[in-house]
Coordinates of C-alpha atoms in Angstrom, one line a residue:
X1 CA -3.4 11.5 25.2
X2 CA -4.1 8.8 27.6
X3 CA -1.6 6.8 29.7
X4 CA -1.4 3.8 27.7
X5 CA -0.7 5.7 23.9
X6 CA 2.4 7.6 26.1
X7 CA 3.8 4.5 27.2
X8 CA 3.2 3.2 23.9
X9 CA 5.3 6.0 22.0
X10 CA 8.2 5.7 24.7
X11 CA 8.3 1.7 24.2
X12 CA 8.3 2.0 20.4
X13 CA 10.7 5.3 19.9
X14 CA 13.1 2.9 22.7
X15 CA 12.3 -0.4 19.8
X16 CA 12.9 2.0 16.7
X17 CA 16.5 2.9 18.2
X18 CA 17.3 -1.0 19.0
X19 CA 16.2 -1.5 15.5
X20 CA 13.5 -4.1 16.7
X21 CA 10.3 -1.9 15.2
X22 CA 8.0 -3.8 12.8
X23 CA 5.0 -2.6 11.1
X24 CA 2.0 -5.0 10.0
X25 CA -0.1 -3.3 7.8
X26 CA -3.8 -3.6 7.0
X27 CA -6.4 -2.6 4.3
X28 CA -6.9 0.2 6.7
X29 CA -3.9 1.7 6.3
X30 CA -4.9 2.2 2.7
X31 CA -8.1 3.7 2.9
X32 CA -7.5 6.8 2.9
X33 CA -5.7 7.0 0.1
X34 CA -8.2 6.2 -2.5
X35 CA -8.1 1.8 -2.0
X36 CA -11.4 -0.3 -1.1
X37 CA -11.2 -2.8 2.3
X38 CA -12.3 -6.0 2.3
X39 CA -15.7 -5.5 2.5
X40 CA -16.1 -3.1 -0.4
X41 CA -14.1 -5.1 -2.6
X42 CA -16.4 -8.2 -2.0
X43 CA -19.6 -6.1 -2.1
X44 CA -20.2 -6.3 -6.2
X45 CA -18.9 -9.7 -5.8
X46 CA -21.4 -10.4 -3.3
X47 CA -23.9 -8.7 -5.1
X48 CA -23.4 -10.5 -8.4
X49 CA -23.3 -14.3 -6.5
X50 CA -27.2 -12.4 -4.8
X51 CA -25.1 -11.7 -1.2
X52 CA -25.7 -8.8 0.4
X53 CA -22.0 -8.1 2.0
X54 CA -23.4 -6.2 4.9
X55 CA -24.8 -9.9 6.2
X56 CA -21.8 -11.5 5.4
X57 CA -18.8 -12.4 8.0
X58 CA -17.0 -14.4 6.2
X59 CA -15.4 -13.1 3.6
X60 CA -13.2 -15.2 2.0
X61 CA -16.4 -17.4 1.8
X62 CA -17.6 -15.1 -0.6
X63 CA -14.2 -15.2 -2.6
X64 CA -14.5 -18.8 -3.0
X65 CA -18.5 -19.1 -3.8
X66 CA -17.2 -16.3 -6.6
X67 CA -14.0 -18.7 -8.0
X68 CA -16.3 -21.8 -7.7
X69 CA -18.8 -19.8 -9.8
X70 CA -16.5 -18.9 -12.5
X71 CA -15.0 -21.9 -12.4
X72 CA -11.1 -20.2 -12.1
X73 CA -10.2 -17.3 -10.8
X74 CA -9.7 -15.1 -14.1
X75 CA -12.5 -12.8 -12.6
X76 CA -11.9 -12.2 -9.4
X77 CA -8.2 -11.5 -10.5
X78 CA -8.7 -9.0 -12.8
X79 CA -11.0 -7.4 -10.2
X80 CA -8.0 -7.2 -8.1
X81 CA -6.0 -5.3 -10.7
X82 CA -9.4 -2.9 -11.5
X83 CA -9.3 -1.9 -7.7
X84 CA -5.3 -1.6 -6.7
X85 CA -4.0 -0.7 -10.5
X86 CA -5.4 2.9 -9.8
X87 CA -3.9 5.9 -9.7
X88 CA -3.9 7.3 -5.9
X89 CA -2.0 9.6 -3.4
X90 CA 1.0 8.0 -1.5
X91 CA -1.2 9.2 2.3
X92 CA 0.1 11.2 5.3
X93 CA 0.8 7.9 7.3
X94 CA 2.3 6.1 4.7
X95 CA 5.3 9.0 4.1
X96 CA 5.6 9.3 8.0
X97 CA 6.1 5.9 8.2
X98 CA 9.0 5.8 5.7
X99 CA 10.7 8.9 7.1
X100 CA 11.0 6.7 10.5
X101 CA 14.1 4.5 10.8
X102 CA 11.7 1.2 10.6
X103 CA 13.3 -1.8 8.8
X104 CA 10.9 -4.4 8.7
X105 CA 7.4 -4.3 7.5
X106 CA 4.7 -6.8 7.1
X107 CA 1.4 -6.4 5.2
X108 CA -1.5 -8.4 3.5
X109 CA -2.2 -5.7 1.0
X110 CA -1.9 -5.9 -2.3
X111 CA -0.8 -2.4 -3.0
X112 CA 2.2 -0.8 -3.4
X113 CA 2.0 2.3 -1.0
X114 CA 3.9 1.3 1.6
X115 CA 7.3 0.6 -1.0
X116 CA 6.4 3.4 -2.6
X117 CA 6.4 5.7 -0.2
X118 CA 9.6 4.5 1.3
X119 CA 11.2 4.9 -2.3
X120 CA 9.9 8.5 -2.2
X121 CA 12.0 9.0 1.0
X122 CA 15.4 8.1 -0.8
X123 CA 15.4 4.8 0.7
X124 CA 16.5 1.5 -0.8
X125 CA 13.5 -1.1 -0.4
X126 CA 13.7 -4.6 -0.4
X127 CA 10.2 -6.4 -1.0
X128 CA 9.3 -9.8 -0.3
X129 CA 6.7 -11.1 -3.1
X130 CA 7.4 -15.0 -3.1
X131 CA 9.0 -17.4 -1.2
X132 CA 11.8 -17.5 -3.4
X133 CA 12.6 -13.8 -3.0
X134 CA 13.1 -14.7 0.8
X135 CA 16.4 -16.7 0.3
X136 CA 18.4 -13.3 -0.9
X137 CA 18.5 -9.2 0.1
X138 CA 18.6 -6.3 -1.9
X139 CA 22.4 -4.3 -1.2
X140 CA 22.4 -1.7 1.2
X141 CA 18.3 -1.7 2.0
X142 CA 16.7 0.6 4.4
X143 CA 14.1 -1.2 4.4
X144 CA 12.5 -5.1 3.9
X145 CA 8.6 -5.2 3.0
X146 CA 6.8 -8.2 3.6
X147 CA 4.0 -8.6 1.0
X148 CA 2.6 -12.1 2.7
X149 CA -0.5 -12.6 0.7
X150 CA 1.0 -11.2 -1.9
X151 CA 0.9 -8.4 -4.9
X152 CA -0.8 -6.7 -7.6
X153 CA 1.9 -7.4 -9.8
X154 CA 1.0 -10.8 -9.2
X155 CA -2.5 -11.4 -9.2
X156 CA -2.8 -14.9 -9.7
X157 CA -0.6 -15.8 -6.8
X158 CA -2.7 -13.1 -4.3
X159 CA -4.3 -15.0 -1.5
X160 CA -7.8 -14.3 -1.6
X161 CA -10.1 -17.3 -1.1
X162 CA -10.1 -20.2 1.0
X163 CA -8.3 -22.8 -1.5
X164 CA -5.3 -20.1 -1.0
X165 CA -5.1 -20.5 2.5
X166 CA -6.0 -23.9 2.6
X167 CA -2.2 -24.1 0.8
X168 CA -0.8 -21.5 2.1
X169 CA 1.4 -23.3 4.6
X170 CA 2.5 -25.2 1.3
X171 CA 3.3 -22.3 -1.2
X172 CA 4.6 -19.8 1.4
X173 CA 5.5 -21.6 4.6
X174 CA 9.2 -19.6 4.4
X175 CA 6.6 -16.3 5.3
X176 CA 5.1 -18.2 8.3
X177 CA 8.5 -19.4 9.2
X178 CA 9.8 -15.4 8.8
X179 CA 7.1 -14.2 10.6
X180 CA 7.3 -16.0 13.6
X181 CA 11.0 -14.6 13.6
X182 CA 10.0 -11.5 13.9
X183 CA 7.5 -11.9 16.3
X184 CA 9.5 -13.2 18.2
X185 CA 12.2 -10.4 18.4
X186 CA 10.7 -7.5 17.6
X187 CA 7.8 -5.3 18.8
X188 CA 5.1 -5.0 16.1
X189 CA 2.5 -2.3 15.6
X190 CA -0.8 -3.6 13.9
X191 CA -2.1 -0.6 11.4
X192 CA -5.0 -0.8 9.5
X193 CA -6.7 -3.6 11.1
X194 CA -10.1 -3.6 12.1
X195 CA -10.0 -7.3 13.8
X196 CA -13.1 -8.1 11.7
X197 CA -10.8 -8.7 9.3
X198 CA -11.0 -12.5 7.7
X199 CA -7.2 -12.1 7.1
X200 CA -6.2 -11.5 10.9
X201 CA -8.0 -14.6 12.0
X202 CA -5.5 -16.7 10.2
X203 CA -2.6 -14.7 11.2
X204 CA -3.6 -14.6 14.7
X205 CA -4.0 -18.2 15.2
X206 CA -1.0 -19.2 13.3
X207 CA 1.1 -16.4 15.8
X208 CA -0.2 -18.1 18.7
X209 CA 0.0 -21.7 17.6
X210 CA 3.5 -20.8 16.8
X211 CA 5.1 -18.5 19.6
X212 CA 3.5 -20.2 22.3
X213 CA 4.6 -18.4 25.5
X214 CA 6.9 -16.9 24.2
X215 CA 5.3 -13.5 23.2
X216 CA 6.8 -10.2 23.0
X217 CA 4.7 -7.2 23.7
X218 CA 2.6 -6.0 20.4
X219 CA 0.1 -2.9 19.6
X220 CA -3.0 -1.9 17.7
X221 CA -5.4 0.9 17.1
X222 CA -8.9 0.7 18.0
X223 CA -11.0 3.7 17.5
X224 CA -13.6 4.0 20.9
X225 CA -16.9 3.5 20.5
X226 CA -18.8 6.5 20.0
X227 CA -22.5 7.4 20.8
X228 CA -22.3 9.4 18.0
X229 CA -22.2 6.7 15.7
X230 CA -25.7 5.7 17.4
X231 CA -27.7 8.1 16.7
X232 CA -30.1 8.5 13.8
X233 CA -31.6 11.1 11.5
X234 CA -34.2 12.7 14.0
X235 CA -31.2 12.9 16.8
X236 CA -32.1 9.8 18.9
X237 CA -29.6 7.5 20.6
X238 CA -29.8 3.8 19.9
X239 CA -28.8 3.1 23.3
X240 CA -29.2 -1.3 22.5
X241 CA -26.8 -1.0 19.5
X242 CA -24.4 1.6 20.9
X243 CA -24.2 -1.0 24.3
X244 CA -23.6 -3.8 21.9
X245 CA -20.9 -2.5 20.3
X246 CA -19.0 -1.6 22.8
X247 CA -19.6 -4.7 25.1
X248 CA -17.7 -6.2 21.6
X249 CA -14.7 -4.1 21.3
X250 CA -14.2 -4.5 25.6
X251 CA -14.3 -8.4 24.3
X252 CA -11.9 -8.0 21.3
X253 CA -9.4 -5.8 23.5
X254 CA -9.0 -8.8 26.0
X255 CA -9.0 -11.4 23.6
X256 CA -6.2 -9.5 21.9
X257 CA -4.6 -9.9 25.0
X258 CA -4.0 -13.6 24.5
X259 CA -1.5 -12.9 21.6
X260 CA 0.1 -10.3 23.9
X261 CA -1.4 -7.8 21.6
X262 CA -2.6 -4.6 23.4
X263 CA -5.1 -2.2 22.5
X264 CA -4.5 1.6 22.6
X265 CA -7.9 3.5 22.1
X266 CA -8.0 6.5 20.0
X267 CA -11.5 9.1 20.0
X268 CA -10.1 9.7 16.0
X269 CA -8.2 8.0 13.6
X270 CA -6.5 11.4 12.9
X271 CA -5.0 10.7 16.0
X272 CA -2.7 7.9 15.1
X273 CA -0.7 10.2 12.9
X274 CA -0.8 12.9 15.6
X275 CA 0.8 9.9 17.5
X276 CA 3.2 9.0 15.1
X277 CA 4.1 13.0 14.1
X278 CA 5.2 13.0 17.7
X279 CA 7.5 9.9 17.0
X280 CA 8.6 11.7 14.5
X281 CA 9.9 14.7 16.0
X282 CA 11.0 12.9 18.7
X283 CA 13.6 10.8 17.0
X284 CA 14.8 14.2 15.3
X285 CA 15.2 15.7 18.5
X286 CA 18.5 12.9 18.9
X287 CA 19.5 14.0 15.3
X288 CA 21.6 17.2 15.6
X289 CA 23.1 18.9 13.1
X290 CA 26.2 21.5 13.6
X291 CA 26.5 24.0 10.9
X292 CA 29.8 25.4 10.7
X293 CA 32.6 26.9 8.6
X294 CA 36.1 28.8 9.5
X295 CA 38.4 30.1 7.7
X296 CA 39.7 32.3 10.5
X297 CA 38.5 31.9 14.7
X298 CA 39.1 35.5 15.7
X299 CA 38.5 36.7 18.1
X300 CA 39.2 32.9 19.8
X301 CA 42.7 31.0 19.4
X302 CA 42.6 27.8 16.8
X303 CA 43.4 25.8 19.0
X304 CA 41.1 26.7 21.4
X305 CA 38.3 26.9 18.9
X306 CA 39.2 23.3 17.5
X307 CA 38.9 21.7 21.7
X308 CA 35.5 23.4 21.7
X309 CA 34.4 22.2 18.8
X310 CA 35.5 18.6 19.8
X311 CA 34.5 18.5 23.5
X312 CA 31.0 19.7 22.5
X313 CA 30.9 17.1 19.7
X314 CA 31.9 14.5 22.0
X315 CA 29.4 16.1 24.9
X316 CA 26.4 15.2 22.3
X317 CA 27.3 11.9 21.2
X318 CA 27.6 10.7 25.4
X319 CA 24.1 12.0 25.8
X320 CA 22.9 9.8 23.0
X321 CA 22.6 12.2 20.8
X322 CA 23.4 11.4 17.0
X323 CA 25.6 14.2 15.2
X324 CA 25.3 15.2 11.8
X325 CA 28.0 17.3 9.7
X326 CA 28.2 18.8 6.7
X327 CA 32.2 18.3 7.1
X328 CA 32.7 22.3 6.7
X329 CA 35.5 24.3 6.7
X330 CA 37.8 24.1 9.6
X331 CA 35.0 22.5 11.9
X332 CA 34.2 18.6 10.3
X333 CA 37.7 17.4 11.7
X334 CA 37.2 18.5 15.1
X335 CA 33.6 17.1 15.2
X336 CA 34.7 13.6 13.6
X337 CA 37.4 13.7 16.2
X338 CA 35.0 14.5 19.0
X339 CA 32.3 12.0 18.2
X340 CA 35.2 9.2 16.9
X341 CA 36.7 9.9 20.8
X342 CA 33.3 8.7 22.7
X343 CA 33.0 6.2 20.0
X344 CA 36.4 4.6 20.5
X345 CA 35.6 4.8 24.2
X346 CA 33.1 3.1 24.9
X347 CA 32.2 -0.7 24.5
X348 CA 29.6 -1.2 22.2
X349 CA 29.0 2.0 20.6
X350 CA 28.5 2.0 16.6
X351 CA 29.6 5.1 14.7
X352 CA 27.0 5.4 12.4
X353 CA 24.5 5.7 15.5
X354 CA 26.2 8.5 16.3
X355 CA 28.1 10.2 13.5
X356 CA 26.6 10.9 10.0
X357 CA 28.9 13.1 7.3
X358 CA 27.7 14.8 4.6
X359 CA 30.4 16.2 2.9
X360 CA 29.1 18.7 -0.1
X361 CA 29.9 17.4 -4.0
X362 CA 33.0 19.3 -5.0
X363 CA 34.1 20.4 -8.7
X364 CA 31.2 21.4 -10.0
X365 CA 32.4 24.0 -12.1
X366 CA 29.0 25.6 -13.3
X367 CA 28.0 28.2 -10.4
X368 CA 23.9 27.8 -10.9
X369 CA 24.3 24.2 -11.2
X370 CA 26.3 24.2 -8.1
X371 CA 24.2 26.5 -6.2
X372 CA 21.0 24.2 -7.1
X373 CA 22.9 21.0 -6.3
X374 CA 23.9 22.4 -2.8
X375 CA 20.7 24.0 -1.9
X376 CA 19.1 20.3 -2.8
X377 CA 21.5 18.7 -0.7
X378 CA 21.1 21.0 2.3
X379 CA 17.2 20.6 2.2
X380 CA 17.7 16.3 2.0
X381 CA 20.2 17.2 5.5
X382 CA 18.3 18.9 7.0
X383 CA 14.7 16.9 6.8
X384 CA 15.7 14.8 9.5
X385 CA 17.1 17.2 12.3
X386 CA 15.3 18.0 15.3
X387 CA 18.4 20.8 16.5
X388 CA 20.7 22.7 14.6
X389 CA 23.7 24.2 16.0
X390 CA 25.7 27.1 14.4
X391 CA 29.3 28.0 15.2
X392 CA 31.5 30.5 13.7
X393 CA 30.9 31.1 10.1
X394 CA 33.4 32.4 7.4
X395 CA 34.7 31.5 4.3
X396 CA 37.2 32.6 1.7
X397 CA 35.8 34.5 -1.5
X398 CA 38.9 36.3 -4.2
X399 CA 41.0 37.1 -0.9
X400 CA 38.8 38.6 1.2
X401 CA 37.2 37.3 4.2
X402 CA 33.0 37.1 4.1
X403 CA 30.1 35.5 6.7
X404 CA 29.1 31.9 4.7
X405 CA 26.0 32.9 3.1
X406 CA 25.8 29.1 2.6
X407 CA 25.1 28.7 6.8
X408 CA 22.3 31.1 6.5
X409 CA 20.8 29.4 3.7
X410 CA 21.0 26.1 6.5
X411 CA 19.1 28.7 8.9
X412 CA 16.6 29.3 6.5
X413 CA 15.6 25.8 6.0
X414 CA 16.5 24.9 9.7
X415 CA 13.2 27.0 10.5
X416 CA 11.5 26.1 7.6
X417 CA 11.4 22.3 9.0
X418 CA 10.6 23.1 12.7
X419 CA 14.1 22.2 13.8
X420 CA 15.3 24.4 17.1
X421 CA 18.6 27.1 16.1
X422 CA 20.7 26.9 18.6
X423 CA 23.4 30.0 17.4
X424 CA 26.9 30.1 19.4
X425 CA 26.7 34.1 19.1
X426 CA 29.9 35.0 20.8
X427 CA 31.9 32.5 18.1
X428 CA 31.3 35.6 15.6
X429 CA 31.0 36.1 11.9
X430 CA 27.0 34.5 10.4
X431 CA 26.4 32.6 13.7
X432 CA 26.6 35.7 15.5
X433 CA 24.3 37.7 12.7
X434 CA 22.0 34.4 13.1
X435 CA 21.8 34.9 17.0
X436 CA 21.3 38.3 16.4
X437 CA 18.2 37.7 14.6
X438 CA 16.7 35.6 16.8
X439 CA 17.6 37.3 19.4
X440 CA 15.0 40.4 17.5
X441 CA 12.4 37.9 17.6
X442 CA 12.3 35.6 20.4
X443 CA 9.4 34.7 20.6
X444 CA 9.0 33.8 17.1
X445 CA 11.8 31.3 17.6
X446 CA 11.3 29.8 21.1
X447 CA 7.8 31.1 21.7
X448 CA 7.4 31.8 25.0
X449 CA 9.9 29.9 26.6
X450 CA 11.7 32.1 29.2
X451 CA 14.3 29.6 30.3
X452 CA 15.1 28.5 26.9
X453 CA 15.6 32.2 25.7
X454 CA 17.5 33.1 28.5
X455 CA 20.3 29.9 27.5
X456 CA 20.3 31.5 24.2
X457 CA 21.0 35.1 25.6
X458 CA 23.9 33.3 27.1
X459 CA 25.3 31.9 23.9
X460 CA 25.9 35.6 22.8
X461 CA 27.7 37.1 25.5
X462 CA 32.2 37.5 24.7
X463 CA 33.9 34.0 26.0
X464 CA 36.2 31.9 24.9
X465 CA 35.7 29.3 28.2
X466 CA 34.7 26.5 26.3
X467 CA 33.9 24.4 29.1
X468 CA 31.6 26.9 31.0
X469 CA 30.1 27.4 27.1
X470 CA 29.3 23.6 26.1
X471 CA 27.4 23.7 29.4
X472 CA 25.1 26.4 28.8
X473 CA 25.0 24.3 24.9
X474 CA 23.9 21.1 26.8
X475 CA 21.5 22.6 29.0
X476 CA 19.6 24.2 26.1
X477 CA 19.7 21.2 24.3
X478 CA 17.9 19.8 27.4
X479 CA 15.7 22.2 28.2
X480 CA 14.4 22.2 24.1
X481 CA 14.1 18.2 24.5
X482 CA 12.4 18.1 28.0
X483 CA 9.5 20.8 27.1
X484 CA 8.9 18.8 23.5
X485 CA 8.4 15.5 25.8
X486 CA 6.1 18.1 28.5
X487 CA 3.6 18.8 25.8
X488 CA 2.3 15.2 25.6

């Protein structure tokens, strides 16, 4: 990846964590899950009013010739609900951007992917349709969409032709006036825009007419020019159109520039979700998650087990590192404590940034309900953890002590999802059977990562120095984030 897409994913994985990421999404972002662009939605139209699209710039043009000819808009809007009422795949992109923590997105399409998707992620979405649903907020959301020229649902009100956006600052000024809001404060990705769009020229000159100066830092996509796209049937190059084309996008990159929008060039569009899949995993690297359950701490004292537990708790959360427990057995009090310590501690710092608790549903009588409910609820915690961390590992069963089988089921799925295991060996019971089995199969686990493994090795040797322990944890931790961010 080139220098400006890895400054790129450091700016916005620094934007996603201040909770100032935005999204504005295009017709391209649809694509590829079944839904026409522009263009193709105006080519029968075109066709019909004796246009040949492919000759056409101006596209909303052709939306208006079309009402004008029908006198109303009837047909154009049930063409609408022919091309965005049918029945397509939610697409890679559009679930990996509602696994990411992004609040706030913007789009001009009319679909419902983007909503959707988030949904799909257990995740409470708040959608914007009219102006009127801008003066209230859906309890508890994840997540606001921005549906500015608005919906499907809706396709009377959709802003298609150029009598809509001749009124648009009349019917839906309260999006403009939104808009420049965010623009203002947070740092926005443009996906799914080709910047031939006919929308963008309208949003673009109302973001510049309306920010002024004062512009914050904003991204696109734009796939490079390729030669490849030049050449025709017999193999020959047309070197005057290929030249062209990319004298145009060199132009469209620095006029971008003048809405503080700046280009990252991609050989492939595949390559966006490559970039956003390392976004991904990057944010689940600070999501750690400490699978643990004790009954008994043999061969370690209590007391000495519960410091170790809350020192390392509290080591994670100083390194910005956000904690997740499923509140077991003897080890969720001392991880609360530890995390609620560095909390408490230091100015500023918001729990739920750095503590999330998952206690398991109790009192459900039926065992195989139980068991499904559980395993359910262990996959959900899990999806989002970059590190898992196991410590000790016992539990009660009619009065005789036994390794959790439940922490092993956690391992299972921890390797399942990619996340790293990380198994305190010398704490005993599963986490030692866990370490053991890694330990068979390093490679498999750590590929070959010599340093890492040798960390690892460490974790399994007898001691009950908790200090000297928690900094052989942290290092690994390191060493597992550092090598991730080396393979960029």
């Amino acid at each position: 990846m080139n220098k400006e897409i890895l400054e790129f994913i450091e700016t916005y994985i620094h934007a996603i964590k201040e909770d100032s990421a935005a999204i504005f999404a295009g017709a391209g972002l649809s694509v590829n899950s079944g839904y026409v662009n522009w263009k193709e939605l105006m080519r029968d139209i075109a066709e019909e009013l004796g246009l040949d699209v492919d000759k056409e710039t101006d596209l909303i043009e052709i939306a208006q010739f079309y009402r004008n000819s029908k006198s109303g808009r009837g047909s154009i809007n049930q063409k609408l609900v022919d091309e965005f009422t049918k029945n397509v795949a939610i697409s890679e992109n559009h679930k990996l951007l509602a696994k990411l923590p992004i609040k706030t997105f913007w789009t001009t399409n009319y679909d419902n992917l983007i909503e959707k998707a988030i949904e799909q992620s257990s995740k409470i979405v708040d959608v914007k349709l009219t102006s009127d649903s801008l003066s209230y907020a859906k309890k508890r959301r994840d997540a606001v969409v921005y549906k500015m020229h608005g919906d499907i649902s809706l396709p009377n009100d959709a802003v298609l032709t150029k009598d809509d956006y001749e009124s648009y600052n009349e019917k839906r000024q309260m999006f403009t006036t939104a808009l420049q809001g965010d623009l203002v404060s947070k740092t926005f990705l443009f996906w799914g825009f080709s910047f031939d769009d006919p929308n963008l020229e309208y949003i673009l000159s109302r973001i510049r007419i309306l920010l002024g100066e004062s512009r914050r830092d904003h991204y696109c996509f734009f796939k490079t020019v390729s030669q490849e796209d030049f050449v025709d049937g017999d193999g020959k190059l047309n070197s005057e159109e290929y030249i062209y084309a990319c004298t145009k996008q060199q132009l469209k990159i620095q006029d971008l520039k003048r809405y503080s929008i700046q280009a990252l060039l991609v050989k492939d569009y595949s390559q966006i979700t490559d970039v956003f899949k390392i976004i991904y995993k990057r944010l689940k690297e600070d999501n750690i998650f400490i699978s643990g359950a004790a009954e008994i701490y043999h061969p370690w004292e209590k007391e000495n087990a519960e410091k170790f537990i809350y020192e390392l708790s509290k080591k994670i959360a100083e390194n910005g590192i956000k904690v997740i427990s499923g509140f077991g057995t003897g080890i969720g009090s001392s991880v609360i404590n530890g995390v609620l310590s560095y909390v408490y501690a230091t100015n500023g710092a918001k729990m739920d940034e750095n503590l999330v608790l998952k206690p398991f549903p109790q009192n459900i009588v039926d065992f195989e309900e139980r068991e499904k409910l559980w395993y359910a609820y262990r996959n959900d915690m899990l999806s989002d953890v970059g590190i898992v961390i196991f410590i000790f590992g016992n539990k009660l069963k009619n009065g005789e002590m036994i390794n959790s089988n439940g922490m092993m089921e956690e391992f299972k799925l921890a390797v399942e999802k990619g996340a790293v295991i990380i198994p305190i060996g010398c704490t005993g019971y599963i986490s030692k059977v866990i370490w053991d089995k890694v330990m068979e199969e390093p490679d498999r686990y750590y590929g070959n990562n010599e340093e890492l493994i040798k960390c690892i090795e460490k974790l399994g040797e007898e001691n009950n120095n908790y200090g000297i322990l928690i900094e052989t944890i942290m290092e690994t931790i390191k060493i597992i984030r550092d090598k991730r961010r080396k393979r960029l």
